[in-house]
JSON list of C-alpha atoms in Angstrom, two decimals:
[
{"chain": "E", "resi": 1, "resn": "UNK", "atom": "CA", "xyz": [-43.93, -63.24, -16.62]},
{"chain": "E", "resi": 2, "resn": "UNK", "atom": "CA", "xyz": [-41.30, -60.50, -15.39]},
{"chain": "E", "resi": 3, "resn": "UNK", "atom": "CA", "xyz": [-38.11, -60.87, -17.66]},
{"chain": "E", "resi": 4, "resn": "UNK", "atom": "CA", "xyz": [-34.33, -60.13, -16.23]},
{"chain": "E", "resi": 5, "resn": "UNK", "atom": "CA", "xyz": [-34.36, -56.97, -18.22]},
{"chain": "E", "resi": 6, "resn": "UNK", "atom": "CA", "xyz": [-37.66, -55.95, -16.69]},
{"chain": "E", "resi": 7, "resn": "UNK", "atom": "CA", "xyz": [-36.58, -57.21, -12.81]},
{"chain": "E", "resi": 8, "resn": "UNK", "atom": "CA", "xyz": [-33.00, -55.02, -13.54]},
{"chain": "E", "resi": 9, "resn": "UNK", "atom": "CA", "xyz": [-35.42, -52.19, -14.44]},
{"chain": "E", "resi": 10, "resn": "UNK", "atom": "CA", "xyz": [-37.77, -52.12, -11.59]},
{"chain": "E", "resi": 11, "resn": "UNK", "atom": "CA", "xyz": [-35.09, -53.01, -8.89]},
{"chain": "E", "resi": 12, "resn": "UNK", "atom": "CA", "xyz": [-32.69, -49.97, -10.81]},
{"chain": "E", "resi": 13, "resn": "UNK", "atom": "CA", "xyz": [-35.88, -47.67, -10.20]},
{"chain": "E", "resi": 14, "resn": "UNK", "atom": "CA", "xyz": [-36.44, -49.02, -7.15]},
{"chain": "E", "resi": 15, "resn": "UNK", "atom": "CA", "xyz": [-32.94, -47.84, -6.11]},
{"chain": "E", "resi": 16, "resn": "UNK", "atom": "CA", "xyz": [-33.29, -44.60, -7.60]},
{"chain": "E", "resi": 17, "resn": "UNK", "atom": "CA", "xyz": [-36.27, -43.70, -5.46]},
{"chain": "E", "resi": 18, "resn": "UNK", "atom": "CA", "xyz": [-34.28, -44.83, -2.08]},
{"chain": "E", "resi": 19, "resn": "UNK", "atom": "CA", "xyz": [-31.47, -42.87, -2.95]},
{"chain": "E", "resi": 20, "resn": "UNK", "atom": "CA", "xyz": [-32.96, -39.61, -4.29]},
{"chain": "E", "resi": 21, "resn": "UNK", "atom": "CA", "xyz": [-35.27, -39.73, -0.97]},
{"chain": "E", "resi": 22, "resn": "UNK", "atom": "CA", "xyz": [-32.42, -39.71, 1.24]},
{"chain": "E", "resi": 23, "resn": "UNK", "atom": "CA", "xyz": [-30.64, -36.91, -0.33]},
{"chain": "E", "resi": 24, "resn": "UNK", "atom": "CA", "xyz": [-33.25, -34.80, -1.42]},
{"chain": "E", "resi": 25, "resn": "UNK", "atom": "CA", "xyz": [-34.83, -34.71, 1.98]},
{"chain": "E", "resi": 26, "resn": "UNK", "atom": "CA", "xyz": [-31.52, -34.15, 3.45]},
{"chain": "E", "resi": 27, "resn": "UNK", "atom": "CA", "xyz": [-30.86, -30.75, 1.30]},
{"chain": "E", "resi": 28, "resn": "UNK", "atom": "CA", "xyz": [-32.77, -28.26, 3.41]},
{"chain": "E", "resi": 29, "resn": "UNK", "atom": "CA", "xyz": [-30.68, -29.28, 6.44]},
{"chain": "E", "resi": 30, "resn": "UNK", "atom": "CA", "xyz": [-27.01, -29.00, 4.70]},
{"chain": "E", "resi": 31, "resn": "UNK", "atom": "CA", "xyz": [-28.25, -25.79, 3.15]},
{"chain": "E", "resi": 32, "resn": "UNK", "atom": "CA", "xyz": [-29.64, -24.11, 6.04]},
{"chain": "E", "resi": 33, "resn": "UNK", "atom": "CA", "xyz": [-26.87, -24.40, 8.40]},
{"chain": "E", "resi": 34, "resn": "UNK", "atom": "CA", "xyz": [-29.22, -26.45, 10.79]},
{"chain": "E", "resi": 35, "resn": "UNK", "atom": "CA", "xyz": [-27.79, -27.18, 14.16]},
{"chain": "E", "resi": 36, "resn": "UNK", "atom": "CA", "xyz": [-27.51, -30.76, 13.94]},
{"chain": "E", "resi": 37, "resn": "UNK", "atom": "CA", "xyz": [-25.64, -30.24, 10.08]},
{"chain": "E", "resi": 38, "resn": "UNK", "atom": "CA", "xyz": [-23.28, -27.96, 12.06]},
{"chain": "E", "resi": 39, "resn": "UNK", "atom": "CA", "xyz": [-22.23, -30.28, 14.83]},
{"chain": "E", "resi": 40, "resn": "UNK", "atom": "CA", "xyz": [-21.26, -33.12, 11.90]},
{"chain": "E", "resi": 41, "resn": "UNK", "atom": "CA", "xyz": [-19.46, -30.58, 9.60]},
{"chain": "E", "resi": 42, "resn": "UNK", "atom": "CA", "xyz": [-17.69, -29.03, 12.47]},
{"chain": "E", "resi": 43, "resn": "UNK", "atom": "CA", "xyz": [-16.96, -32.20, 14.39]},
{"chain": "E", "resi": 44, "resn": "UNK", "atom": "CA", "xyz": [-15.43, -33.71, 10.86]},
{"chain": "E", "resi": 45, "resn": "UNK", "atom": "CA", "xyz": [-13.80, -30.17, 10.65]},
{"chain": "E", "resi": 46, "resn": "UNK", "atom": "CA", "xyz": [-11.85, -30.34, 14.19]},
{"chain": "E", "resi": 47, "resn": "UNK", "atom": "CA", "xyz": [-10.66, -33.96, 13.15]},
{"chain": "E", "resi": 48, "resn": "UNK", "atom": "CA", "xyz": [-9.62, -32.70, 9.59]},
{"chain": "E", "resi": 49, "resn": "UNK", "atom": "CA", "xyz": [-7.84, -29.89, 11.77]},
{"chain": "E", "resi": 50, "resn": "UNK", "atom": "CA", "xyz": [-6.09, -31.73, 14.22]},
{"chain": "E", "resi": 51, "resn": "UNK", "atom": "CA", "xyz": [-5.22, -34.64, 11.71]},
{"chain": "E", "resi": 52, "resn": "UNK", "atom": "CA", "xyz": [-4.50, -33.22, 8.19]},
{"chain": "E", "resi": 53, "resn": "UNK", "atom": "CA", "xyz": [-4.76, -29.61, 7.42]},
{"chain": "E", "resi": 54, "resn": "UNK", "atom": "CA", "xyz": [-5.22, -26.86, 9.33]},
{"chain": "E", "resi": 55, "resn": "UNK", "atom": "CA", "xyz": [-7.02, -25.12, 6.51]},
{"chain": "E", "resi": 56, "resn": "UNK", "atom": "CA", "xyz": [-8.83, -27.78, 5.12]},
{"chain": "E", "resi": 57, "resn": "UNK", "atom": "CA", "xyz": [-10.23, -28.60, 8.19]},
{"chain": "E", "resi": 58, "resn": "UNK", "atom": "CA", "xyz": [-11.78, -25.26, 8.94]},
{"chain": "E", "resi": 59, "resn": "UNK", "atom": "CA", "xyz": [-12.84, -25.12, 5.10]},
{"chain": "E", "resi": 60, "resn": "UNK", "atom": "CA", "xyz": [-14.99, -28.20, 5.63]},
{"chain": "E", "resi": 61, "resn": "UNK", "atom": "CA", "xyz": [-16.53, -27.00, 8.93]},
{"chain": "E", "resi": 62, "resn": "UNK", "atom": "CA", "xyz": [-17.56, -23.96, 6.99]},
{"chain": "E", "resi": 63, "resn": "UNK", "atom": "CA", "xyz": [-18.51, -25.37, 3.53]},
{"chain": "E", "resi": 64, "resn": "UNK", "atom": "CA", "xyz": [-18.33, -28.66, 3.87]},
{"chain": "E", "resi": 65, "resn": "UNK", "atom": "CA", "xyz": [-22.15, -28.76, 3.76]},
{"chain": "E", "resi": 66, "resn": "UNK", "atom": "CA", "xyz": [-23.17, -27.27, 1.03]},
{"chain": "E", "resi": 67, "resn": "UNK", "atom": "CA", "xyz": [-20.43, -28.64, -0.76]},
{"chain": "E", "resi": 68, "resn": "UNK", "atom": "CA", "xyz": [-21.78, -32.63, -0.01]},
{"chain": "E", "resi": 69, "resn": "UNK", "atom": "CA", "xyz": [-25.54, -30.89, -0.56]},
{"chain": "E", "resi": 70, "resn": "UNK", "atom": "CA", "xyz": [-24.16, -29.84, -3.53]},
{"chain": "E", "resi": 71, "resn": "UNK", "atom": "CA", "xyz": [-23.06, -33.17, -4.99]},
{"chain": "E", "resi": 72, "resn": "UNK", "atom": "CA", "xyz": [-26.24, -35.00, -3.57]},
{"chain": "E", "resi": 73, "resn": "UNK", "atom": "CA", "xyz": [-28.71, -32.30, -5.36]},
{"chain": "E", "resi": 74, "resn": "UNK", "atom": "CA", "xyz": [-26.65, -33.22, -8.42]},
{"chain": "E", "resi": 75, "resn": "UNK", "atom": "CA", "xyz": [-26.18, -37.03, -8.18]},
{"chain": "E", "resi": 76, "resn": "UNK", "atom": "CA", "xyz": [-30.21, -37.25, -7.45]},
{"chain": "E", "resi": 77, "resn": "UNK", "atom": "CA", "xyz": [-30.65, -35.09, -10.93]},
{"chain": "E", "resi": 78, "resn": "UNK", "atom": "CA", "xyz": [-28.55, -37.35, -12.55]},
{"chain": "E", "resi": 79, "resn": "UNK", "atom": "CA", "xyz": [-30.53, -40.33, -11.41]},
{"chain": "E", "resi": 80, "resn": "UNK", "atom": "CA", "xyz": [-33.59, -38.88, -11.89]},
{"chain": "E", "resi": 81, "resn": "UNK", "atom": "CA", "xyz": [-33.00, -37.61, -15.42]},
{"chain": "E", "resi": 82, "resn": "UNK", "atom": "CA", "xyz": [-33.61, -40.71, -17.54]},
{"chain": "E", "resi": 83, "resn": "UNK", "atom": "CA", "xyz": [-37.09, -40.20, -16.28]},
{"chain": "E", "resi": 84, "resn": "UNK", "atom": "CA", "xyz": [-37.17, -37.36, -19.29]},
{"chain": "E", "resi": 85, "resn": "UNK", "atom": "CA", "xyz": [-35.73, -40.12, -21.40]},
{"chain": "E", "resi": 86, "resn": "UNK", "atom": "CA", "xyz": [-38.85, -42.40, -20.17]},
{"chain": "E", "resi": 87, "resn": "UNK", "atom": "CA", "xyz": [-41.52, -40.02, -21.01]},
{"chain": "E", "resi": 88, "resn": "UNK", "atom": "CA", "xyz": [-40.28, -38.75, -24.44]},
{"chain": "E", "resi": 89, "resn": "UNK", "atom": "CA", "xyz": [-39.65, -42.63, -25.33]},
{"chain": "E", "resi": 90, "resn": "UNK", "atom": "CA", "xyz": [-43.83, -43.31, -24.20]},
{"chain": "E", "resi": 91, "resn": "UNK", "atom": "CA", "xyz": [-44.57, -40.08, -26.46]},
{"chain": "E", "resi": 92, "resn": "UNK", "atom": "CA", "xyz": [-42.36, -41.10, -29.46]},
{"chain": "E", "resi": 93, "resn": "UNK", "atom": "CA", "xyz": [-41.91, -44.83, -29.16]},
{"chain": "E", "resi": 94, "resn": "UNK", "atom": "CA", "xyz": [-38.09, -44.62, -29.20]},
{"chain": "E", "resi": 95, "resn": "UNK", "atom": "CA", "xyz": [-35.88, -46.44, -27.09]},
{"chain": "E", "resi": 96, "resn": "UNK", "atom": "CA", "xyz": [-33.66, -44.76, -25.13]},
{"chain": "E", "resi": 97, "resn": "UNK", "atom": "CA", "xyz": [-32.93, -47.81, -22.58]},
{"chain": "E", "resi": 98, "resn": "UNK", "atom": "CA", "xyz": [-29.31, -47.98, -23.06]},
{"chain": "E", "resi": 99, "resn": "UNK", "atom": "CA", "xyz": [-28.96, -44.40, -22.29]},
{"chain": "E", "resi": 100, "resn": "UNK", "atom": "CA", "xyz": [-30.99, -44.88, -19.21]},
{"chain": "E", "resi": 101, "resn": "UNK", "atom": "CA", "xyz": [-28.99, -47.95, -18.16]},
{"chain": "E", "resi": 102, "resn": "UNK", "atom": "CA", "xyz": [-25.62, -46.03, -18.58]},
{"chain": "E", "resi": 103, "resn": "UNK", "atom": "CA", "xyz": [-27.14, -43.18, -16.89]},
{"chain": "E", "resi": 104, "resn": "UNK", "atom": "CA", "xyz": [-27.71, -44.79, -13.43]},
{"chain": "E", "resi": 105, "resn": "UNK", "atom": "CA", "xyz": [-24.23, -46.57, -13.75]},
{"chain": "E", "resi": 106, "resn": "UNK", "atom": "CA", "xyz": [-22.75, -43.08, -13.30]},
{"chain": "E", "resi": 107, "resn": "UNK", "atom": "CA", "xyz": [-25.03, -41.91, -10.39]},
{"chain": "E", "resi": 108, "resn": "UNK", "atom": "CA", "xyz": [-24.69, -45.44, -8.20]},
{"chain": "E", "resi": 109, "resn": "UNK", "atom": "CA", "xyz": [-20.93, -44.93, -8.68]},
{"chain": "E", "resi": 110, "resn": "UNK", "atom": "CA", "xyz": [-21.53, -41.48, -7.90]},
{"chain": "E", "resi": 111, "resn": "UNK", "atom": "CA", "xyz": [-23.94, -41.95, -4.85]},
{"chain": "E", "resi": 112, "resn": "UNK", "atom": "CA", "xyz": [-21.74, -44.54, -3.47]},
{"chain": "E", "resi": 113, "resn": "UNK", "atom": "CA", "xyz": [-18.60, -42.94, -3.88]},
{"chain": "E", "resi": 114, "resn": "UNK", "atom": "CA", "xyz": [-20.31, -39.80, -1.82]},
{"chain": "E", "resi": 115, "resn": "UNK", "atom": "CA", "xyz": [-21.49, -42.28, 0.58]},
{"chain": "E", "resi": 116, "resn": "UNK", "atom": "CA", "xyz": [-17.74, -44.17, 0.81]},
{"chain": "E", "resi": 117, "resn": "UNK", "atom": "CA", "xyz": [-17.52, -40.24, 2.11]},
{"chain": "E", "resi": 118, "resn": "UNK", "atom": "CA", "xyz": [-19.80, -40.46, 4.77]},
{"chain": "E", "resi": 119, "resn": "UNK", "atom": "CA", "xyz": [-19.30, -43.76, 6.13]},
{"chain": "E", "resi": 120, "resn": "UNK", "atom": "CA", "xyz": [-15.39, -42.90, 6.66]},
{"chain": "E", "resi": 121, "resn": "UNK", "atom": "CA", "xyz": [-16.72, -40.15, 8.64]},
{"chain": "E", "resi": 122, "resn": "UNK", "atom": "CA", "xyz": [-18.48, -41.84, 10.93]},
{"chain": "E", "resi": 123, "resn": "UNK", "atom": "CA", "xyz": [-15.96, -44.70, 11.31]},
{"chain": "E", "resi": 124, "resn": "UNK", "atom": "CA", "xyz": [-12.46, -42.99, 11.81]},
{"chain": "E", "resi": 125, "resn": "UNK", "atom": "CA", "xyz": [-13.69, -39.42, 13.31]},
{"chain": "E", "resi": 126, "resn": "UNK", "atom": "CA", "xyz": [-14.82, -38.21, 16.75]},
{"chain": "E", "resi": 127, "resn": "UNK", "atom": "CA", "xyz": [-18.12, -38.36, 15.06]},
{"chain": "E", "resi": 128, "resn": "UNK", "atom": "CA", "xyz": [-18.84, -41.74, 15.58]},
{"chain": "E", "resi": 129, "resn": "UNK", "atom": "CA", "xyz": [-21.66, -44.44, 14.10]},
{"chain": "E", "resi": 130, "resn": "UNK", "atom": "CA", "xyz": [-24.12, -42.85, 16.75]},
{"chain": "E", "resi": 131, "resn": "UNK", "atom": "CA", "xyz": [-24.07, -38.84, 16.07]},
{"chain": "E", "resi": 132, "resn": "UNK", "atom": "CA", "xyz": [-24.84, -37.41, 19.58]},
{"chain": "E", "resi": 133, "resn": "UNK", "atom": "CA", "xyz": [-25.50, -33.46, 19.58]},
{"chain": "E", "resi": 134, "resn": "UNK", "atom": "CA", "xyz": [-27.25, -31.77, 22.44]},
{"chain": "E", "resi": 135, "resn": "UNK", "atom": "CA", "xyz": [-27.99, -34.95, 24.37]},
{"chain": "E", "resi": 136, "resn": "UNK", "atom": "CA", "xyz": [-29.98, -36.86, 21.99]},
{"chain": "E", "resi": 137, "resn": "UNK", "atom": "CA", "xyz": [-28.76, -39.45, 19.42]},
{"chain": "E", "resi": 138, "resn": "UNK", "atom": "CA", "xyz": [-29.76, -40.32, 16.13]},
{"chain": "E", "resi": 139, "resn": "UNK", "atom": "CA", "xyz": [-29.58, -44.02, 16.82]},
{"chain": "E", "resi": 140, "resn": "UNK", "atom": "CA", "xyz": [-26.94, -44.75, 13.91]},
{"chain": "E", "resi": 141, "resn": "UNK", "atom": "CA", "xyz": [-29.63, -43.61, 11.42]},
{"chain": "E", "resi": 142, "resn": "UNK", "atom": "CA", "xyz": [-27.36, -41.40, 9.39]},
{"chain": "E", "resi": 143, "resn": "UNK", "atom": "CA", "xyz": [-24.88, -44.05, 9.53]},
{"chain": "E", "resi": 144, "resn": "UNK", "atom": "CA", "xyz": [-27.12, -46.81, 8.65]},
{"chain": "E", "resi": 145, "resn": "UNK", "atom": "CA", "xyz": [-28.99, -44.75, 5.34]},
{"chain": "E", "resi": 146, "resn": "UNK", "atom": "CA", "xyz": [-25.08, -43.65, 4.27]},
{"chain": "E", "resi": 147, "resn": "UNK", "atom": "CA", "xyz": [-24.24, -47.79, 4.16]},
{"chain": "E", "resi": 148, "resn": "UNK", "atom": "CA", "xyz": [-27.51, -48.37, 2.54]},
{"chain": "E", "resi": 149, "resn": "UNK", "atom": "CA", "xyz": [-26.43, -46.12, -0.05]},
{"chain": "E", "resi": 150, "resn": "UNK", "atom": "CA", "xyz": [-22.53, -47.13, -0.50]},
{"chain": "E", "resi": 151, "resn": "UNK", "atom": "CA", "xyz": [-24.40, -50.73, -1.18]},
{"chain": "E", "resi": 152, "resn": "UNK", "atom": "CA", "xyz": [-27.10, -49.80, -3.35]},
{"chain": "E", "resi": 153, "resn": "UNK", "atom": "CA", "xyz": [-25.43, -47.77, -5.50]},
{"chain": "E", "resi": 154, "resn": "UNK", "atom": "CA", "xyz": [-23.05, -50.52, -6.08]},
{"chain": "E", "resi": 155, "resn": "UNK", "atom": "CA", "xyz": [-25.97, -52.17, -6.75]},
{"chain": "E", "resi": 156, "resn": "UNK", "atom": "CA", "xyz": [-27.43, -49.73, -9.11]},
{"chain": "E", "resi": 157, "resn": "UNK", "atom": "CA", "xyz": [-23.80, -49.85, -11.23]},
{"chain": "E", "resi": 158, "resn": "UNK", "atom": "CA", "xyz": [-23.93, -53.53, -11.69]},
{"chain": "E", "resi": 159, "resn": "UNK", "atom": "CA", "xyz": [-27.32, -53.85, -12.46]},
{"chain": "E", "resi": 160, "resn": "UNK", "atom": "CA", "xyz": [-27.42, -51.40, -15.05]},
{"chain": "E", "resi": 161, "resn": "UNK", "atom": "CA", "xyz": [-24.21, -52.84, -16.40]},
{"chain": "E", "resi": 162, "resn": "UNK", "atom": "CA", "xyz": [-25.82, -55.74, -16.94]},
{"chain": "E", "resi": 163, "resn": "UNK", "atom": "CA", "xyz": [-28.92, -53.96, -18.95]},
{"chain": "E", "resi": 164, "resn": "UNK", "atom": "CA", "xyz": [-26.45, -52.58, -21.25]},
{"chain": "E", "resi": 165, "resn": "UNK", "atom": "CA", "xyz": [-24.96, -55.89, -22.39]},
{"chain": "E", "resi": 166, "resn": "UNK", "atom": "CA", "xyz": [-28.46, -57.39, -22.38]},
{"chain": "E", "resi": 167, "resn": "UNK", "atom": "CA", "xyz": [-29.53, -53.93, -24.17]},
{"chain": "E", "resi": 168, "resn": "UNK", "atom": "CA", "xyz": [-26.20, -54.62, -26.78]},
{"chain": "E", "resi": 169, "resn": "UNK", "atom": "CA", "xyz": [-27.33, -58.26, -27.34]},
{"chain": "E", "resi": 170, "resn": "UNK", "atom": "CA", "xyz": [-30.93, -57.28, -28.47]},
{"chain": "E", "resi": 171, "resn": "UNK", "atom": "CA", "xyz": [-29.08, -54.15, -30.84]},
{"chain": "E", "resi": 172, "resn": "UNK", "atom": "CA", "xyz": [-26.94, -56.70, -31.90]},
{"chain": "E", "resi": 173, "resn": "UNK", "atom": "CA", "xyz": [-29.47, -59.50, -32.90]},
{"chain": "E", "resi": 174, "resn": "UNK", "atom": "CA", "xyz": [-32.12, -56.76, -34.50]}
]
């Protein structure tokens, strides 16, 4: 029988996997100045422009990016780092669960608050739930993985908030 701690793990891991697919797979795009990264940078960029800083706006068209790339490559390390944790606990027998657990706390506040990012973007710019660029749409697909993400990585925080204190009960009762 599958215990709460053991359902908190799998559906934390779970999580992970979702979320470090959607920005790893994204990196070659932000990092290669692909055509269809362009039009969202520079559309956000025009809107930053127009509506807050003339600087700031062409700094995001520019860098904006690798700058989000950036933070995505990072946040997925940090999520996928406790795996190291995993495998030296299954080599040593040590438990390293709380650190794991407080681990993917950070990156779903970190993932969502990257995603909060995104889905502003797409709600109160020119660029819209449904990116168009050279005639053809993306079907709210960006928009759609960037909600999934805000959610889950909500998710991810209180879940793993709720290993810890089940992880301080069992310290505390050993």
């Amino acid at each position: 029988m599958l215990t709460k701690k053991r359902i908190y793990t799998i559906a934390s891991w779970v999580i992970v996997a979702w979320i470090a697919k959607v920005f790893l797979s994204s990196i070659p795009y932000k990092f290669s100045g692909h055509p269809d990264t362009m039009h969202i940078f520079s559309t956000i960029g025009s809107w930053m422009a127009t509506t807050l800083s003339v600087d700031l706006g062409n700094f995001f068209a520019q860098y904006g990016a690798i700058v989000v790339g950036t933070a995505e490559l990072a946040t997925s390390l940090l999520l996928l780092s406790p795996l190291v944790l995993l495998l030296k606990d299954k080599m040593s027998g040590q438990n390293s669960a709380p650190l794991r657990a407080k681990i993917h706390v950070l990156g779903g506040l970190a993932s969502s608050g990257i995603m909060a990012g995104a889905v502003f973007f797409h709600l109160f710019t020119p660029l819209g739930i449904e990116v168009l660029h050279e005639g053809k749409s993306d079907g709210g697909s960006l928009f759609m993985a960037a909600v999934s993400i805000l959610i889950l990585g909500l998710v991810l925080c209180v879940i793993n908030l709720k290993l810890c204190a089940i992880n301080l009960k069992q310290i505390k009762a050993e």
